[in-house]
Short mmCIF file of C-alpha atoms in Angstrom, two decimals:
data_model
loop_
_atom_site.label_atom_id
_atom_site.label_comp_id
_atom_site.label_asym_id
_atom_site.label_seq_id
_atom_site.Cartn_x
_atom_site.Cartn_y
_atom_site.Cartn_z
CA MET A 1 10.72 -17.61 -0.18
CA ARG A 2 14.09 -16.37 1.12
CA PHE A 3 14.57 -15.55 4.81
CA ALA A 4 17.34 -13.64 6.65
CA ASP A 5 20.71 -15.10 7.71
CA PRO A 6 21.12 -15.30 11.53
CA ARG A 7 24.38 -13.33 11.14
CA GLU A 8 22.25 -10.25 10.53
CA ALA A 9 20.99 -10.44 14.07
CA GLU A 10 24.51 -10.89 15.44
CA ALA A 11 25.79 -7.87 13.54
CA PHE A 12 22.87 -5.72 14.57
CA LEU A 13 23.14 -6.54 18.28
CA ALA A 14 26.88 -5.96 18.27
CA ALA A 15 26.46 -2.62 16.50
CA HIS A 16 23.61 -1.43 18.72
CA PRO A 17 24.18 -2.37 22.39
CA GLU A 18 21.84 0.52 23.32
CA VAL A 19 18.79 -1.20 21.77
CA ARG A 20 16.70 -2.98 24.33
CA HIS A 21 13.62 -3.86 22.28
CA ILE A 22 12.82 -4.81 18.72
CA GLU A 23 9.45 -4.43 17.00
CA LEU A 24 8.58 -7.61 15.11
CA PHE A 25 5.81 -7.13 12.52
CA LEU A 26 4.17 -8.69 9.52
CA ILE A 27 1.65 -7.18 7.10
CA ASP A 28 -1.85 -8.64 7.25
CA PRO A 29 -4.34 -8.84 4.37
CA CYS A 30 -5.76 -5.42 5.26
CA GLY A 31 -2.26 -3.90 5.03
CA VAL A 32 -2.03 -3.37 8.80
CA PRO A 33 1.35 -4.12 10.46
CA ARG A 34 0.81 -6.54 13.38
CA GLY A 35 3.25 -8.30 15.69
CA LYS A 36 5.08 -8.05 19.02
CA LEU A 37 7.71 -6.04 20.86
CA LEU A 38 10.63 -8.33 21.64
CA HIS A 39 13.50 -8.01 24.13
CA ARG A 40 16.90 -7.95 22.48
CA ASP A 41 17.72 -11.32 24.09
CA GLU A 42 14.94 -12.94 21.98
CA LEU A 43 16.27 -11.75 18.62
CA ARG A 44 18.82 -14.49 17.88
CA ALA A 45 16.27 -17.19 18.32
CA VAL A 46 13.87 -15.53 15.92
CA PHE A 47 16.52 -15.53 13.22
CA GLU A 48 17.62 -19.09 13.97
CA HIS A 49 14.30 -20.82 14.58
CA GLY A 50 11.56 -18.40 13.60
CA ARG A 51 8.85 -16.93 15.81
CA PRO A 52 5.32 -18.35 16.15
CA LEU A 53 2.37 -16.02 15.76
CA PRO A 54 -1.29 -17.05 16.10
CA SER A 55 -3.14 -18.06 12.94
CA THR A 56 -5.77 -15.42 13.67
CA ILE A 57 -3.24 -12.62 13.01
CA LEU A 58 -3.91 -13.02 9.30
CA GLY A 59 -7.67 -13.34 9.71
CA LEU A 60 -8.52 -9.95 11.31
CA THR A 61 -10.67 -7.05 10.18
CA VAL A 62 -9.04 -3.61 9.79
CA ASN A 63 -10.24 -3.02 13.36
CA GLY A 64 -8.39 -6.06 14.66
CA GLU A 65 -11.38 -8.35 15.22
CA ASP A 66 -11.38 -12.11 14.54
CA VAL A 67 -13.36 -13.27 11.48
CA ASP A 68 -14.43 -16.84 12.15
CA GLU A 69 -15.36 -17.39 8.46
CA THR A 70 -11.66 -17.17 7.48
CA GLY A 71 -11.11 -20.67 8.92
CA LEU A 72 -8.15 -19.31 10.92
CA VAL A 73 -9.86 -18.99 14.26
CA TRP A 74 -11.72 -21.85 15.97
CA ASP A 75 -11.46 -24.31 13.10
CA VAL A 76 -7.73 -24.56 13.64
CA GLY A 77 -7.64 -23.77 17.38
CA ASP A 78 -5.88 -20.44 16.75
CA ALA A 79 -2.77 -22.48 15.97
CA ASP A 80 0.78 -21.14 16.24
CA CYS A 81 2.25 -20.48 12.74
CA TRP A 82 5.92 -19.87 12.30
CA THR A 83 7.25 -16.64 10.83
CA PHE A 84 10.85 -15.81 9.82
CA PRO A 85 12.64 -12.47 9.34
CA LEU A 86 13.03 -11.01 5.89
CA PRO A 87 16.55 -10.19 4.65
CA GLY A 88 17.67 -6.61 5.22
CA SER A 89 14.60 -5.69 7.30
CA LEU A 90 16.36 -5.47 10.67
CA CYS A 91 17.06 -1.80 11.38
CA LEU A 92 16.53 1.04 13.87
CA GLN A 93 13.34 3.02 14.43
CA PRO A 94 14.93 6.51 14.81
CA TRP A 95 11.60 8.10 15.83
CA ARG A 96 11.37 6.14 19.11
CA ARG A 97 12.25 7.94 22.33
CA GLN A 98 14.15 4.84 23.50
CA PRO A 99 16.51 3.07 21.02
CA THR A 100 14.39 0.43 19.35
CA GLY A 101 14.89 -1.95 16.49
CA GLN A 102 12.50 -3.22 13.83
CA VAL A 103 12.29 -6.44 11.87
CA GLN A 104 9.68 -7.56 9.34
CA VAL A 105 8.66 -11.22 9.18
CA SER A 106 6.62 -13.38 6.83
CA MET A 107 4.94 -16.69 7.24
CA HIS A 108 7.04 -19.78 6.40
CA PRO A 109 5.38 -21.49 3.36
CA GLU A 110 5.09 -24.83 5.22
CA HIS A 111 5.68 -24.16 8.92
CA GLY A 112 3.43 -21.09 8.72
CA LEU A 113 0.35 -23.08 7.74
CA PRO A 114 -2.61 -22.62 7.97
CA ALA A 115 -2.06 -18.88 8.12
CA ALA A 116 0.56 -18.89 5.32
CA VAL A 117 -2.21 -19.10 2.68
CA ALA A 118 -3.35 -15.59 3.78
CA ASP A 119 0.09 -13.93 3.81
CA PRO A 120 -0.19 -11.17 1.18
CA ARG A 121 3.59 -11.10 0.55
CA HIS A 122 3.37 -14.72 -0.66
CA LEU A 123 0.76 -13.68 -3.22
CA LEU A 124 3.13 -11.09 -4.72
CA ALA A 125 6.07 -13.50 -4.67
CA ARG A 126 4.04 -15.99 -6.74
CA ALA A 127 3.00 -13.30 -9.26
CA ILE A 128 6.63 -12.25 -9.71
CA GLU A 129 7.77 -15.87 -10.12
CA ALA A 130 5.16 -16.46 -12.81
CA LEU A 131 6.53 -13.55 -14.86
CA GLN A 132 10.09 -14.60 -14.29
CA ALA A 133 9.23 -18.06 -15.59
CA ASP A 134 8.42 -16.22 -18.85
CA GLY A 135 11.75 -14.47 -18.80
CA LEU A 136 10.24 -11.18 -17.56
CA TYR A 137 11.37 -9.24 -14.49
CA PRO A 138 8.99 -6.60 -13.13
CA VAL A 139 10.60 -3.28 -12.06
CA MET A 140 8.37 -1.29 -9.70
CA ALA A 141 8.20 1.81 -7.54
CA VAL A 142 5.80 3.11 -4.91
CA GLU A 143 4.36 6.62 -4.74
CA LEU A 144 2.19 7.35 -1.67
CA GLU A 145 0.15 10.45 -0.83
CA PHE A 146 -0.85 11.30 2.76
CA TYR A 147 -2.23 14.10 4.89
CA LEU A 148 -0.29 15.47 7.83
CA LEU A 149 -2.87 16.22 10.49
CA ASP A 150 -3.01 17.62 14.03
CA ARG A 151 -4.20 15.40 16.84
CA GLU A 152 -6.77 18.01 17.75
CA ARG A 153 -10.10 18.14 15.84
CA ASP A 154 -12.41 21.05 15.01
CA ALA A 155 -15.71 21.69 16.85
CA HIS A 156 -17.46 19.12 14.62
CA GLY A 157 -14.87 16.43 15.08
CA ARG A 158 -13.31 16.97 11.64
CA PRO A 159 -9.58 16.39 11.27
CA LEU A 160 -7.40 19.47 10.81
CA PRO A 161 -4.23 19.96 8.74
CA ALA A 162 -1.12 20.21 10.93
CA ARG A 163 0.04 23.63 11.97
CA GLN A 164 3.18 24.86 10.19
CA VAL A 165 6.40 26.12 11.68
CA ASN A 166 4.96 29.63 11.61
CA GLY A 167 2.07 28.46 13.81
CA ALA A 168 -0.54 28.86 11.07
CA ARG A 169 -2.71 26.12 9.74
CA PRO A 170 -2.69 25.76 5.90
CA HIS A 171 -6.02 26.57 4.32
CA ALA A 172 -5.20 26.82 0.61
CA THR A 173 -4.22 24.04 -1.79
CA GLN A 174 -0.88 25.46 -2.96
CA VAL A 175 -0.02 22.43 -5.00
CA TYR A 176 3.75 22.27 -5.61
CA GLY A 177 4.19 25.05 -3.07
CA ILE A 178 7.82 25.43 -1.95
CA TYR A 179 6.94 27.60 1.04
CA GLU A 180 4.63 24.87 2.33
CA LEU A 181 7.46 22.33 2.30
CA GLU A 182 9.75 24.80 4.09
CA GLN A 183 7.09 25.22 6.78
CA LEU A 184 7.20 21.44 7.43
CA GLN A 185 11.01 21.25 7.48
CA PRO A 186 11.38 19.71 11.02
CA PHE A 187 9.05 16.89 10.10
CA LEU A 188 10.62 16.36 6.70
CA ASP A 189 14.15 16.49 8.07
CA ASP A 190 13.33 13.72 10.55
CA LEU A 191 11.49 11.71 7.90
CA TYR A 192 14.40 11.75 5.44
CA ALA A 193 16.87 10.96 8.28
CA ALA A 194 14.74 7.98 9.32
CA CYS A 195 14.52 6.77 5.71
CA GLU A 196 18.30 6.97 5.40
CA ALA A 197 18.73 5.05 8.65
CA GLN A 198 16.42 2.29 7.37
CA GLY A 199 17.87 2.24 3.86
CA LEU A 200 14.61 3.43 2.26
CA PRO A 201 15.15 5.26 -1.05
CA ALA A 202 12.97 8.36 -0.38
CA ARG A 203 13.36 10.93 -3.08
CA THR A 204 11.25 13.90 -4.21
CA ALA A 205 8.81 15.57 -1.87
CA ILE A 206 5.96 17.73 -3.11
CA SER A 207 3.09 19.69 -1.57
CA GLU A 208 0.08 17.90 -3.06
CA TYR A 209 -3.39 18.99 -4.17
CA ALA A 210 -4.83 19.88 -0.77
CA PRO A 211 -3.84 21.76 2.41
CA GLY A 212 -1.55 19.50 4.48
CA GLN A 213 -1.25 16.80 1.76
CA LEU A 214 2.19 15.53 0.83
CA GLU A 215 3.81 12.99 -1.48
CA ILE A 216 7.25 11.52 -1.36
CA THR A 217 8.39 9.15 -4.08
CA LEU A 218 10.47 5.97 -3.62
CA GLU A 219 13.02 4.78 -6.16
CA HIS A 220 12.32 2.10 -8.76
CA ARG A 221 13.64 -1.33 -7.84
CA PHE A 222 14.55 -4.17 -10.21
CA ASP A 223 13.17 -6.48 -7.51
CA ALA A 224 9.44 -5.70 -7.33
CA LEU A 225 9.12 -7.56 -4.02
CA GLN A 226 11.83 -5.27 -2.51
CA ALA A 227 9.93 -2.23 -3.84
CA MET A 228 6.74 -3.28 -2.01
CA ASP A 229 8.65 -4.21 1.10
CA GLU A 230 10.08 -0.71 1.09
CA GLY A 231 6.62 0.70 0.52
CA VAL A 232 5.08 -0.88 3.56
CA ARG A 233 8.09 0.01 5.73
CA TYR A 234 7.98 3.60 4.48
CA LYS A 235 4.32 3.88 5.43
CA ARG A 236 5.12 2.54 8.95
CA LEU A 237 7.99 5.06 9.16
CA VAL A 238 5.88 8.04 8.09
CA LYS A 239 3.30 7.26 10.78
CA GLY A 240 6.05 6.81 13.41
CA VAL A 241 7.86 10.09 12.58
CA ALA A 242 4.54 11.98 12.53
CA ASN A 243 3.58 10.55 15.93
CA ALA A 244 6.96 11.60 17.35
CA HIS A 245 6.10 15.19 16.26
CA GLY A 246 2.69 15.04 17.93
CA LEU A 247 1.01 14.67 14.54
CA GLN A 248 -0.92 12.05 12.58
CA ALA A 249 -0.04 10.83 9.10
CA CYS A 250 -3.33 9.87 7.37
CA PHE A 251 -3.39 7.44 4.48
CA MET A 252 -7.19 7.23 4.17
CA ALA A 253 -8.26 7.20 0.54
CA LYS A 254 -10.65 10.13 1.06
CA PRO A 255 -10.31 11.83 4.45
CA PHE A 256 -12.20 14.99 3.31
CA GLY A 257 -15.19 15.05 0.98
CA ASP A 258 -14.27 18.40 -0.54
CA LEU A 259 -10.53 17.83 -0.92
CA ALA A 260 -8.26 15.52 -2.93
CA GLY A 261 -8.00 11.88 -1.97
CA ASN A 262 -4.82 9.98 -1.19
CA GLY A 263 -3.54 7.71 -3.98
CA LEU A 264 -1.10 4.88 -4.14
CA HIS A 265 0.47 5.12 -7.58
CA LEU A 266 2.46 2.08 -8.64
CA HIS A 267 5.05 2.45 -11.42
CA LEU A 268 5.85 -0.60 -13.52
CA SER A 269 8.08 -1.72 -16.34
CA LEU A 270 9.36 -5.11 -17.40
CA ALA A 271 13.03 -5.97 -17.91
CA ASP A 272 14.94 -8.90 -19.22
CA ALA A 273 17.41 -10.87 -17.12
CA GLN A 274 20.16 -8.35 -17.87
CA GLY A 275 18.02 -5.44 -16.62
CA ARG A 276 17.17 -3.96 -20.03
CA ASN A 277 13.80 -2.15 -20.05
CA LEU A 278 11.48 -4.02 -22.44
CA PHE A 279 9.12 -1.03 -22.53
CA ALA A 280 11.89 1.35 -23.74
CA SER A 281 10.97 3.11 -26.92
CA GLU A 282 11.41 6.44 -28.69
CA ASP A 283 7.65 6.21 -29.27
CA PRO A 284 6.01 7.95 -26.29
CA ALA A 285 3.32 5.29 -26.32
CA GLY A 286 5.94 2.59 -25.69
CA THR A 287 6.46 -0.84 -27.21
CA PRO A 288 3.75 -3.39 -28.19
CA LEU A 289 4.68 -5.21 -24.96
CA LEU A 290 3.84 -2.14 -22.92
CA ARG A 291 0.45 -1.76 -24.67
CA GLN A 292 -0.34 -5.44 -24.11
CA ALA A 293 0.47 -5.02 -20.41
CA ILE A 294 -2.00 -2.12 -20.28
CA GLY A 295 -4.55 -4.28 -22.13
CA GLY A 296 -4.19 -6.97 -19.47
CA MET A 297 -4.57 -4.51 -16.64
CA MET A 298 -7.69 -3.05 -18.28
CA ALA A 299 -9.20 -6.53 -18.82
CA THR A 300 -8.77 -7.50 -15.17
CA LEU A 301 -9.47 -4.10 -13.53
CA ALA A 302 -13.06 -4.79 -12.42
CA ASP A 303 -12.06 -8.20 -11.00
CA SER A 304 -9.17 -6.62 -9.07
CA LEU A 305 -10.87 -3.45 -7.83
CA ALA A 306 -11.61 -4.86 -4.34
CA LEU A 307 -7.83 -5.28 -3.89
CA PHE A 308 -7.00 -1.83 -5.21
CA CYS A 309 -9.84 -0.24 -3.20
CA PRO A 310 -10.25 -2.44 -0.11
CA ASN A 311 -12.52 -0.26 2.09
CA ALA A 312 -15.78 1.55 1.97
CA ASN A 313 -13.97 4.91 2.09
CA SER A 314 -11.83 3.90 -0.89
CA PHE A 315 -14.69 4.52 -3.32
CA ARG A 316 -15.34 8.08 -2.16
CA ARG A 317 -12.06 8.98 -3.95
CA PHE A 318 -13.51 8.44 -7.43
CA GLN A 319 -14.83 11.87 -8.42
CA ALA A 320 -14.50 13.75 -11.69
CA ASN A 321 -11.69 16.26 -12.04
CA SER A 322 -10.08 14.99 -8.86
CA TYR A 323 -6.93 13.35 -10.33
CA ALA A 324 -8.47 9.98 -9.45
CA PRO A 325 -9.48 7.93 -12.54
CA LEU A 326 -13.09 6.94 -13.30
CA ALA A 327 -12.84 4.42 -16.12
CA ARG A 328 -10.70 1.85 -17.85
CA SER A 329 -8.53 4.26 -19.78
CA TRP A 330 -4.92 4.89 -20.70
CA GLY A 331 -2.93 7.77 -22.11
CA VAL A 332 0.46 9.24 -22.69
CA ASN A 333 1.60 12.00 -20.26
CA ASN A 334 -2.01 12.35 -19.08
CA ARG A 335 -3.11 12.37 -15.43
CA THR A 336 -6.81 12.00 -16.17
CA VAL A 337 -6.57 8.28 -17.03
CA SER A 338 -6.19 5.06 -15.08
CA PHE A 339 -3.00 3.87 -16.75
CA ARG A 340 -0.55 6.64 -17.59
CA VAL A 341 2.65 6.38 -19.66
CA PRO A 342 4.78 9.19 -18.32
CA GLY A 343 6.97 11.24 -20.60
CA GLY A 344 10.75 11.21 -20.33
CA PRO A 345 13.72 9.50 -22.00
CA ALA A 346 13.05 6.36 -24.02
CA ALA A 347 15.02 4.20 -21.58
CA SER A 348 12.68 5.21 -18.68
CA ARG A 349 9.40 4.29 -20.48
CA HIS A 350 6.99 2.69 -17.97
CA ILE A 351 3.34 2.58 -16.80
CA GLU A 352 1.91 4.44 -13.83
CA HIS A 353 -1.06 2.58 -12.35
CA ARG A 354 -3.29 5.29 -10.79
CA ILE A 355 -6.28 3.27 -9.46
CA CYS A 356 -5.26 2.45 -5.89
CA GLY A 357 -6.01 4.53 -2.89
CA ALA A 358 -3.23 4.96 -0.30
CA ASP A 359 -5.24 2.55 1.94
CA ALA A 360 -4.48 -0.37 -0.40
CA ASN A 361 -2.19 -3.17 0.64
CA PRO A 362 0.84 -2.74 -1.70
CA TYR A 363 1.51 -6.49 -1.84
CA LEU A 364 -2.03 -7.31 -2.98
CA ALA A 365 -2.24 -4.38 -5.39
CA ALA A 366 1.08 -5.25 -7.01
CA ALA A 367 0.17 -8.95 -7.22
CA ALA A 368 -3.10 -8.17 -9.02
CA ILE A 369 -1.33 -5.72 -11.39
CA LEU A 370 1.35 -8.21 -12.34
CA ALA A 371 -1.19 -10.99 -12.82
CA GLY A 372 -3.17 -8.70 -15.09
CA VAL A 373 -0.03 -7.79 -17.03
CA ARG A 374 0.84 -11.45 -17.56
CA ARG A 375 -2.63 -12.08 -18.92
CA GLY A 376 -2.30 -9.17 -21.31
CA LEU A 377 1.00 -10.46 -22.63
CA ARG A 378 -0.11 -14.08 -22.95
CA GLU A 379 -3.33 -13.14 -24.79
CA GLY A 380 -1.87 -10.22 -26.75
CA LEU A 381 -4.61 -7.88 -25.49
CA ASP A 382 -5.04 -4.52 -27.19
CA PRO A 383 -5.93 -1.58 -24.92
CA GLY A 384 -7.30 0.51 -27.82
CA ALA A 385 -6.30 4.03 -28.64
CA PRO A 386 -4.86 6.22 -25.88
CA VAL A 387 -6.97 9.02 -24.49
CA VAL A 388 -5.89 12.43 -25.65
CA GLY A 389 -7.05 15.42 -23.62
CA ASN A 390 -9.57 15.31 -20.76
CA GLY A 391 -10.11 11.68 -19.82
CA TYR A 392 -13.02 12.60 -17.53
CA ALA A 393 -14.96 14.03 -20.49
CA GLN A 394 -14.24 10.88 -22.54
CA ALA A 395 -14.80 8.23 -19.91
CA GLY A 396 -16.47 5.15 -21.28
CA GLU A 397 -17.78 2.42 -19.04
CA PRO A 398 -17.22 3.78 -15.49
CA LEU A 399 -15.55 1.84 -12.73
CA PRO A 400 -17.81 0.41 -10.01
CA THR A 401 -18.14 3.09 -7.37
CA ASP A 402 -19.28 0.98 -4.45
CA TRP A 403 -17.60 -1.55 -2.16
CA HIS A 404 -20.27 -4.27 -2.49
CA THR A 405 -20.10 -4.40 -6.30
CA ALA A 406 -16.31 -4.68 -6.22
CA LEU A 407 -16.37 -7.48 -3.67
CA CYS A 408 -18.91 -9.43 -5.74
CA ALA A 409 -16.75 -9.04 -8.87
CA LEU A 410 -13.72 -10.39 -7.02
CA GLU A 411 -15.76 -13.26 -5.53
CA HIS A 412 -17.12 -14.41 -8.86
CA SER A 413 -13.96 -13.94 -10.90
CA ALA A 414 -12.63 -17.23 -12.30
CA TRP A 415 -9.48 -15.37 -13.33
CA ALA A 416 -8.79 -14.11 -9.83
CA ARG A 417 -9.40 -17.50 -8.24
CA GLU A 418 -7.09 -19.28 -10.67
CA THR A 419 -4.34 -16.60 -10.65
CA LEU A 420 -4.37 -15.35 -7.08
CA GLY A 421 -5.41 -18.62 -5.41
CA GLY A 422 -8.71 -19.74 -4.04
CA ALA A 423 -7.39 -20.27 -0.44
CA PHE A 424 -6.21 -16.64 -0.23
CA LEU A 425 -9.39 -15.27 -1.78
CA ASP A 426 -11.61 -17.18 0.70
CA VAL A 427 -9.77 -15.58 3.61
CA TYR A 428 -9.69 -12.07 2.08
CA LEU A 429 -13.32 -12.08 1.09
CA ALA A 430 -14.40 -13.40 4.49
CA ILE A 431 -12.56 -10.47 6.15
CA LYS A 432 -14.00 -7.87 3.77
CA ARG A 433 -17.54 -9.29 3.97
CA ALA A 434 -17.36 -9.09 7.81
CA GLU A 435 -16.13 -5.48 7.53
CA TYR A 436 -18.93 -4.66 5.06
CA ARG A 437 -21.60 -5.99 7.44
CA GLN A 438 -20.11 -4.01 10.34
CA PHE A 439 -19.78 -0.83 8.34
CA MET A 440 -23.32 -0.95 6.97
CA GLY A 441 -24.69 -1.80 10.41
CA GLU A 442 -23.24 1.31 12.02
CA VAL A 443 -25.52 4.32 12.44
CA GLY A 444 -23.71 7.67 12.70
CA GLU A 445 -23.73 11.42 12.20
CA GLN A 446 -24.48 11.33 8.49
CA ASP A 447 -27.62 9.17 9.07
CA TRP A 448 -28.89 11.54 11.69
CA ARG A 449 -28.14 14.64 9.64
CA TRP A 450 -29.94 13.26 6.56
CA TYR A 451 -32.85 11.30 8.04
CA LEU A 452 -33.48 12.07 11.74
CA THR A 453 -36.18 14.67 11.05
CA GLN A 454 -36.92 14.16 7.35
CA ALA A 455 -37.66 10.44 7.17
#
């Protein structure tokens, strides 16, 4: 694990005398950024000696509540665990009204114990190192969909798409609509400017498959850890810029029952030490190595689903003809399958993993993907023939469509425990089991609408 040089702090403070505060954050197992707001006078010490955070910070539910069963609360006296800044993560938050900095930290592998076992970034680092030991270097990119919403709700409490520049609220899908992007120009201008200020490689923006839904792609990175770092920082940035515009960026997997869900599509190829794409092929279906990688991801999909789809709402996204996959399937230039090999030049051949909702933790999702790929390569797994045509009509064994089944599959997976680590899984499953009990124990509007008078 590599941490930042203290000279980064010196250079930042010298270049930005106007900055009074710096947001320090790490990503917890649920994918939520948590941390503190520091005064500029504290920054040097963080880079030189680290910053302690309580062990409970990596044992919280998505709602920020302690989970005693993680072993990170009373068992260890909510111990201080030392974090250190990540290289290149110190930057400005341009959306703040007052000049503010931002730095991402991660738990130190030794001085961060006992919480270090639950740091999701460590999990991905180990998965990358395992492939590199085999002479393989994962190249990855993040593609996130989100809804841009107003803060106001309709009469029934339902979220509403953000009003456009013309004052109107979008009501039609208008996928790939250019006018729709033009109508969001103030927001998009600030978003791209903030990405440039933070060094995030934001590229193509499109109007997605629902009113108010957007997608902006990030560039492929030879360093998969860097790609996921940029993914989590981009998500933080989108929410910050939206908030500055009086709006809300929503990354729920399925915010609306009758509209498209939000996906996290992860793009993957493998390179050698010189950066040559080992999936490159004039054959649109790629090399045998590519197909074995898909075979491994297919073989481990059920065991990994609780990492790709971490919440109850995640599973509402899996509906036929919705551009969300329903089965273990792959295809070439086909968006109805789980693992898509996009078209394009031979040198760009790669896999698009389409399972995750935008609510997934990119570190955990990428770690599970890479661990599955490694299994496929080591065992020479064959994914079978690619799907041609409508994958929904040809779906074989469907994916589990409920949270509880996915959690049980992860809990009882010998592969996951060996590959991802038992200590991490114990913490993650404790958190998700606690969330499951809370979610199922809550009685709300849907219960009353269905059962209040009919039961």
